[in-house]
Short mmCIF file of C-alpha atoms in Angstrom, two decimals:
data_model
loop_
_atom_site.label_atom_id
_atom_site.label_comp_id
_atom_site.label_asym_id
_atom_site.label_seq_id
_atom_site.Cartn_x
_atom_site.Cartn_y
_atom_site.Cartn_z
CA MET A 203 81.22 78.03 106.02
CA LYS A 204 84.70 76.94 104.48
CA PHE A 205 85.99 79.50 103.70
CA GLY A 206 89.98 78.90 101.37
CA GLY A 207 91.58 79.80 98.61
CA ILE A 208 94.40 82.40 98.48
CA VAL A 209 93.33 85.40 100.52
CA THR A 210 94.96 88.77 100.17
CA ALA A 211 95.92 90.22 103.19
CA THR A 212 96.71 93.37 101.08
CA ILE A 213 98.17 96.58 102.35
CA THR A 214 96.79 100.28 103.11
CA PRO A 215 97.68 103.19 100.80
CA LEU A 216 98.00 107.05 101.83
CA SER A 217 97.11 110.03 100.60
CA SER A 218 99.20 111.71 103.35
CA PRO A 219 100.64 109.75 106.49
CA ARG A 220 97.38 109.72 108.44
CA GLN A 221 94.49 109.28 105.83
CA ILE A 222 93.49 106.31 103.75
CA ASP A 223 93.39 106.25 99.92
CA ALA A 224 90.37 104.69 99.30
CA ASP A 225 90.40 105.07 95.74
CA ARG A 226 94.12 103.09 95.33
CA LEU A 227 92.14 100.80 97.43
CA ALA A 228 89.43 100.01 95.40
CA HIS A 229 91.62 98.78 91.68
CA HIS A 230 94.20 96.78 93.61
CA CYS A 231 91.85 94.71 95.14
CA ASN A 232 90.29 94.37 91.68
CA VAL A 233 93.96 93.59 90.10
CA LEU A 234 94.13 91.15 93.09
CA PHE A 235 90.54 89.72 92.38
CA ALA A 236 92.03 89.56 88.57
CA GLU A 237 94.85 87.36 89.78
CA GLY A 238 92.71 84.79 90.87
CA CYS A 239 92.37 85.62 94.74
CA SER A 240 88.89 84.60 96.79
CA PHE A 241 89.12 87.23 99.28
CA VAL A 242 90.91 89.91 101.10
CA SER A 243 91.47 91.11 103.13
CA THR A 244 91.77 94.53 104.43
CA PHE A 245 93.66 96.38 107.86
CA GLY A 246 95.38 93.10 109.56
CA THR A 247 98.92 93.50 110.03
CA THR A 248 100.19 94.18 106.48
CA GLY A 249 97.22 96.50 106.56
CA GLU A 250 98.91 98.55 109.18
CA GLY A 251 95.54 98.03 110.55
CA ALA A 252 96.65 98.72 114.54
CA SER A 253 97.68 102.19 113.05
CA PHE A 254 93.26 103.70 112.31
CA SER A 255 90.39 104.62 113.70
CA ALA A 256 88.28 102.13 113.29
CA ASP A 257 85.59 105.33 111.60
CA GLN A 258 88.24 105.46 109.60
CA LYS A 259 88.60 101.66 108.48
CA ILE A 260 84.73 101.41 108.28
CA ASP A 261 84.36 104.41 105.93
CA THR A 262 87.29 103.16 103.72
CA LEU A 263 85.39 100.46 103.45
CA LYS A 264 81.79 101.84 102.79
CA LYS A 265 83.76 103.73 100.44
CA LEU A 266 84.93 100.04 98.39
CA LYS A 267 81.35 99.10 98.54
CA GLU A 268 80.93 102.26 96.80
CA HIS A 269 82.95 101.82 93.81
CA GLY A 270 81.57 98.23 93.20
CA LEU A 271 83.09 95.42 94.70
CA GLU A 272 81.67 92.46 96.44
CA MET A 273 81.75 93.54 99.85
CA SER A 274 81.13 89.21 100.33
CA ARG A 275 84.91 88.81 99.43
CA PHE A 276 85.93 91.12 102.13
CA ILE A 277 87.59 89.73 105.42
CA PRO A 278 88.31 92.53 107.02
CA ALA A 279 90.37 92.63 110.25
CA ILE A 280 90.09 93.57 113.49
CA MET A 281 92.70 94.60 115.55
CA THR A 282 91.83 96.57 119.12
CA SER A 283 92.24 95.91 122.83
CA SER A 284 89.11 98.06 122.86
CA PHE A 285 85.79 95.77 122.93
CA ALA A 286 83.40 99.06 122.12
CA ASP A 287 85.65 100.26 118.75
CA ALA A 288 85.60 95.80 118.36
CA GLY A 289 82.36 95.91 118.65
CA LYS A 290 81.39 99.26 116.17
CA MET A 291 83.58 97.33 113.45
CA LEU A 292 82.12 94.23 113.52
CA ALA A 293 78.48 95.68 113.16
CA ALA A 294 79.30 97.28 110.68
CA TYR A 295 81.24 94.44 108.81
CA HIS A 296 78.02 92.58 108.96
CA ALA A 297 75.57 95.67 108.02
CA LEU A 298 77.87 95.66 104.35
CA GLY A 299 77.95 92.27 104.32
CA CYS A 300 81.74 91.46 104.48
CA ALA A 301 82.34 87.41 104.29
CA ALA A 302 83.64 87.59 107.59
CA ALA A 303 85.67 89.34 110.65
CA LEU A 304 89.34 88.33 111.64
CA VAL A 305 89.46 88.72 115.34
CA LEU A 306 93.28 89.24 117.13
CA PRO A 307 92.86 88.91 120.38
CA PRO A 308 93.59 91.76 122.31
CA PHE A 309 96.87 92.95 123.31
CA PHE A 310 98.78 95.10 125.48
CA TYR A 311 98.23 93.25 129.10
CA THR A 312 100.05 90.82 129.59
CA ASP A 313 99.45 86.84 130.45
CA ILE A 314 95.47 86.92 129.73
CA SER A 315 93.56 84.06 131.05
CA ASP A 316 91.78 81.88 128.20
CA GLU A 317 88.21 83.22 130.16
CA GLY A 318 89.70 86.90 130.13
CA VAL A 319 89.96 86.44 125.86
CA ILE A 320 86.06 84.85 125.86
CA ASP A 321 85.18 87.35 128.10
CA TYR A 322 86.20 90.01 124.72
CA PHE A 323 84.84 88.01 122.88
CA GLU A 324 81.51 88.36 124.72
CA ALA A 325 81.75 92.29 125.03
CA MET A 326 82.43 92.53 121.15
CA LEU A 327 79.63 90.61 119.98
CA ASP A 328 77.27 92.93 122.65
CA VAL A 329 78.08 96.09 121.45
CA ALA A 330 77.58 94.78 117.98
CA GLU A 331 74.09 93.14 119.44
CA ASN A 332 75.37 89.48 118.27
CA PRO A 333 75.49 89.84 114.28
CA GLU A 334 75.43 86.90 112.18
CA ILE A 335 78.79 87.44 110.91
CA PRO A 336 81.05 84.41 110.91
CA LEU A 337 84.30 85.32 112.37
CA LEU A 338 88.38 83.77 112.49
CA LEU A 339 90.73 83.68 115.05
CA TYR A 340 93.28 85.54 114.27
CA ASN A 341 97.16 84.14 115.75
CA ILE A 342 99.34 85.90 115.55
CA PRO A 343 100.72 85.44 119.43
CA ARG A 344 104.22 87.90 118.61
CA TYR A 345 101.87 90.76 118.44
CA SER A 346 98.84 90.38 120.32
CA GLY A 347 100.92 88.09 123.09
CA THR A 348 98.19 85.30 122.80
CA HIS A 349 98.27 81.90 121.86
CA PHE A 350 95.75 79.85 120.20
CA THR A 351 96.42 77.18 121.65
CA PRO A 352 93.66 73.44 120.93
CA LYS A 353 92.45 74.35 124.26
CA LEU A 354 91.86 78.63 123.65
CA VAL A 355 89.90 77.18 120.23
CA GLU A 356 88.17 74.18 121.70
CA LYS A 357 86.16 76.56 124.78
CA LEU A 358 85.74 79.06 121.29
CA VAL A 359 84.28 77.16 119.67
CA ILE A 360 81.98 75.18 122.69
CA ARG A 361 81.23 78.47 123.82
CA PHE A 362 80.27 80.65 119.61
CA GLY A 363 79.41 77.43 118.05
CA PRO A 364 79.53 77.49 113.99
CA GLN A 365 80.57 81.59 113.76
CA ILE A 366 84.01 80.38 114.75
CA VAL A 367 84.59 79.23 111.26
CA GLY A 368 88.20 79.19 111.21
CA ILE A 369 91.84 80.40 112.30
CA LYS A 370 95.21 82.22 110.54
CA ASP A 371 98.35 81.05 111.66
CA SER A 372 100.81 83.54 111.57
CA THR A 373 103.11 81.37 113.47
CA GLY A 374 104.85 80.02 110.61
CA ASN A 375 105.07 77.47 112.04
CA LEU A 376 104.32 73.81 110.05
CA GLU A 377 103.43 71.56 113.01
CA ASN A 378 101.01 74.41 114.61
CA GLY A 379 99.48 74.88 111.71
CA LEU A 380 99.03 71.17 111.26
CA THR A 381 97.84 70.49 115.26
CA LEU A 382 95.00 72.72 114.19
CA VAL A 383 94.03 71.31 111.14
CA LYS A 384 94.13 68.12 112.78
CA CYS A 385 91.98 69.45 116.05
CA PHE A 386 89.39 70.48 114.33
CA PRO A 387 88.85 68.94 110.44
CA ASN A 388 85.49 71.89 110.44
CA LEU A 389 87.94 75.19 110.32
CA SER A 390 89.19 76.42 107.44
CA ILE A 391 92.88 76.51 108.56
CA PHE A 392 94.96 78.94 107.20
CA THR A 393 98.49 80.34 107.10
CA GLY A 394 100.13 83.24 107.11
CA ASN A 395 103.38 81.87 104.85
CA ASP A 396 103.55 81.27 101.62
CA ARG A 397 106.14 77.87 102.43
CA VAL A 398 103.70 76.89 104.75
CA MET A 399 100.42 76.64 102.93
CA PRO A 400 102.02 73.25 100.41
CA PRO A 401 102.21 71.10 103.28
CA LEU A 402 99.71 72.40 105.22
CA VAL A 403 96.89 72.87 102.48
CA ALA A 404 97.87 68.23 101.26
CA ALA A 405 96.77 67.98 105.17
CA GLY A 406 93.84 69.69 105.45
CA GLY A 407 94.24 72.85 106.10
CA ALA A 408 91.85 75.47 103.63
CA GLY A 409 94.78 78.07 102.47
CA MET A 410 96.72 80.68 102.87
CA ILE A 411 95.90 85.33 104.30
CA GLY A 412 98.75 86.78 103.70
CA GLY A 413 101.17 90.13 102.72
CA MET A 414 102.61 88.47 99.56
CA PRO A 415 100.19 87.30 97.48
CA ASN A 416 100.33 91.72 96.76
CA LEU A 417 102.60 91.59 94.66
CA PHE A 418 102.85 87.25 93.99
CA ALA A 419 99.02 86.22 93.22
CA SER A 420 99.20 84.55 90.40
CA ASP A 421 101.76 82.37 91.57
CA LEU A 422 100.53 81.75 94.51
CA VAL A 423 97.12 81.23 93.15
CA LYS A 424 98.87 78.64 90.56
CA LEU A 425 100.69 76.99 93.32
CA PHE A 426 97.18 76.84 95.30
CA SER A 427 95.61 74.52 92.90
CA SER A 428 98.32 72.92 91.48
CA ILE A 429 99.44 71.10 95.35
CA GLY A 430 101.09 68.27 94.94
CA ASP A 431 101.89 68.26 91.92
CA SER A 432 106.15 68.27 91.42
CA SER A 433 105.46 70.75 88.20
CA THR A 434 105.31 73.57 91.20
CA THR A 435 108.65 72.90 92.53
CA ASP A 436 110.27 75.87 91.03
CA LEU A 437 106.51 78.31 92.09
CA LEU A 438 107.66 77.06 95.90
CA GLU A 439 111.66 77.89 96.14
CA LYS A 440 110.45 81.41 94.12
CA ALA A 441 107.45 81.97 96.99
CA ALA A 442 110.53 81.00 99.85
CA LYS A 443 113.05 83.92 98.50
CA ARG A 444 111.08 86.49 97.79
CA ILE A 445 109.46 86.12 101.91
CA GLU A 446 113.10 85.61 103.04
CA ILE A 447 113.64 89.05 100.69
CA VAL A 448 111.14 90.87 102.17
CA ASP A 449 111.05 89.51 105.73
CA SER A 450 115.20 90.01 106.30
CA ASN A 451 114.38 93.31 104.64
CA GLY A 452 111.47 95.45 107.06
CA GLY A 453 108.75 93.62 106.17
CA LEU A 454 106.02 95.95 105.38
CA ASN A 455 107.70 98.37 104.24
CA VAL A 456 109.54 96.38 101.48
CA LEU A 457 106.45 95.14 100.01
CA LYS A 458 104.80 98.58 99.84
CA ALA A 459 107.58 99.72 97.44
CA ALA A 460 107.28 96.74 95.62
CA VAL A 461 103.42 97.60 94.92
CA ALA A 462 104.73 101.27 93.84
CA HIS A 463 107.12 100.11 91.75
CA ARG A 464 104.44 97.36 90.23
CA TYR A 465 101.97 100.30 89.45
CA ARG A 466 105.15 102.93 88.66
CA ASP A 467 103.11 105.01 91.25
CA ASN A 468 105.57 106.40 94.78
CA SER A 469 102.51 107.08 96.76
CA TRP A 470 102.39 103.60 97.23
CA CYS A 471 105.57 103.99 99.58
CA GLN A 472 103.66 105.81 102.35
CA VAL A 473 103.68 104.02 105.49
CA ALA A 474 101.55 105.71 108.59
CA PRO A 475 103.22 106.50 112.00
CA PRO A 476 105.07 104.89 113.67
CA LEU A 477 106.69 102.55 110.93
CA GLU A 478 109.57 104.67 108.43
CA GLN A 479 109.24 104.31 104.72
CA ILE A 480 112.56 102.87 103.08
CA SER A 481 115.04 104.72 101.50
CA LYS A 482 115.23 104.35 97.15
CA SER A 483 119.35 103.29 97.42
CA ALA A 484 117.71 100.17 99.74
CA PHE A 485 114.49 98.94 97.35
CA ASP A 486 117.06 99.59 94.18
CA MET A 487 119.44 96.81 96.59
CA LEU A 488 116.26 94.56 96.22
CA LEU A 489 114.65 95.29 93.22
CA PRO A 490 116.11 92.83 91.34
CA LEU A 491 115.89 90.36 94.08
CA LEU A 492 112.58 90.12 93.97
CA GLU A 493 111.45 89.86 89.96
CA VAL A 494 108.31 92.24 90.44
CA PRO A 495 105.17 91.43 87.88
CA THR A 496 104.41 93.63 85.22
CA LEU A 497 100.82 94.14 85.23
CA ALA A 498 99.54 92.65 81.90
CA GLN A 499 97.42 94.68 80.08
CA HIS A 500 94.14 93.81 81.25
CA LEU A 501 94.90 94.14 84.79
CA ASP A 502 95.94 97.44 84.43
CA PRO A 503 94.43 99.63 87.54
CA SER A 504 94.42 102.48 85.45
CA HIS A 505 91.11 100.70 84.18
CA PHE A 506 88.77 99.73 86.87
CA ASN A 507 89.08 103.41 88.64
CA ALA A 508 88.84 106.45 86.16
CA SER A 509 89.37 109.44 89.43
CA THR A 510 93.21 107.65 90.22
CA LYS A 511 95.87 108.65 87.67
CA VAL A 512 98.83 106.06 87.71
CA THR A 513 102.20 107.81 87.27
CA THR A 514 104.59 106.12 84.51
#
């Protein structure tokens, strides 16, 4: 199975610093799909996935399904060193009908061998009772400590066969992504970086799974669908500028504040411990540089969920 397109690694709205707001997340996902995203990936790095329990994530996805969202367009992440929790989430994602799971390798322990990573995947699948749900490998060694090298990916593909369907390469390194595309033409190779996406897709890559579509999905969908077109130069320049501003000023807390500004709803600013919310003064300095798009009337989130109030 080949995946592709713009996949939003969605932020996670909170009703308090410790509770996920499923209502707001539901209407945000609806906005993202209306703006052209192929899939949504919940509870990854941008979704503060390491901060929430397995039960919180599963319960939230169940509520999203109750809201009428198509779970076949969800690729929730698994970010835990506990193979038991990983298996619990994987079984739930499969039961809910999710398209795939984005799996981070176990972290905390250093210098994990390839065989250790394979053992973790085997344990996760065993706990989940071996569901036939596609798996994408989450390559972000900066946080996980494990690099999905071509050698390791090959071992995983040999061991788990077609259940391994792709890789999200969040190294930000184009050459690394191109190497994966060349070595694994049958896998969907995504980047997490807007600037890397065009040349990666031109070489056979699948697209991007990243945080910036939370704000700029329409632009990135246009960029993806017009790879190689010289008319996209302006879009690419804007994408590069935006990601530089966000990444160099705190990352996630800037992104959440910008979404709060777009929705006119300060609840979106909240982050889970141990992260800290950006100050209003700091964000006010960045806002003119980001050029946050306004919502078209037909994309107003209040139209998707009457129970969620958007303040003005």
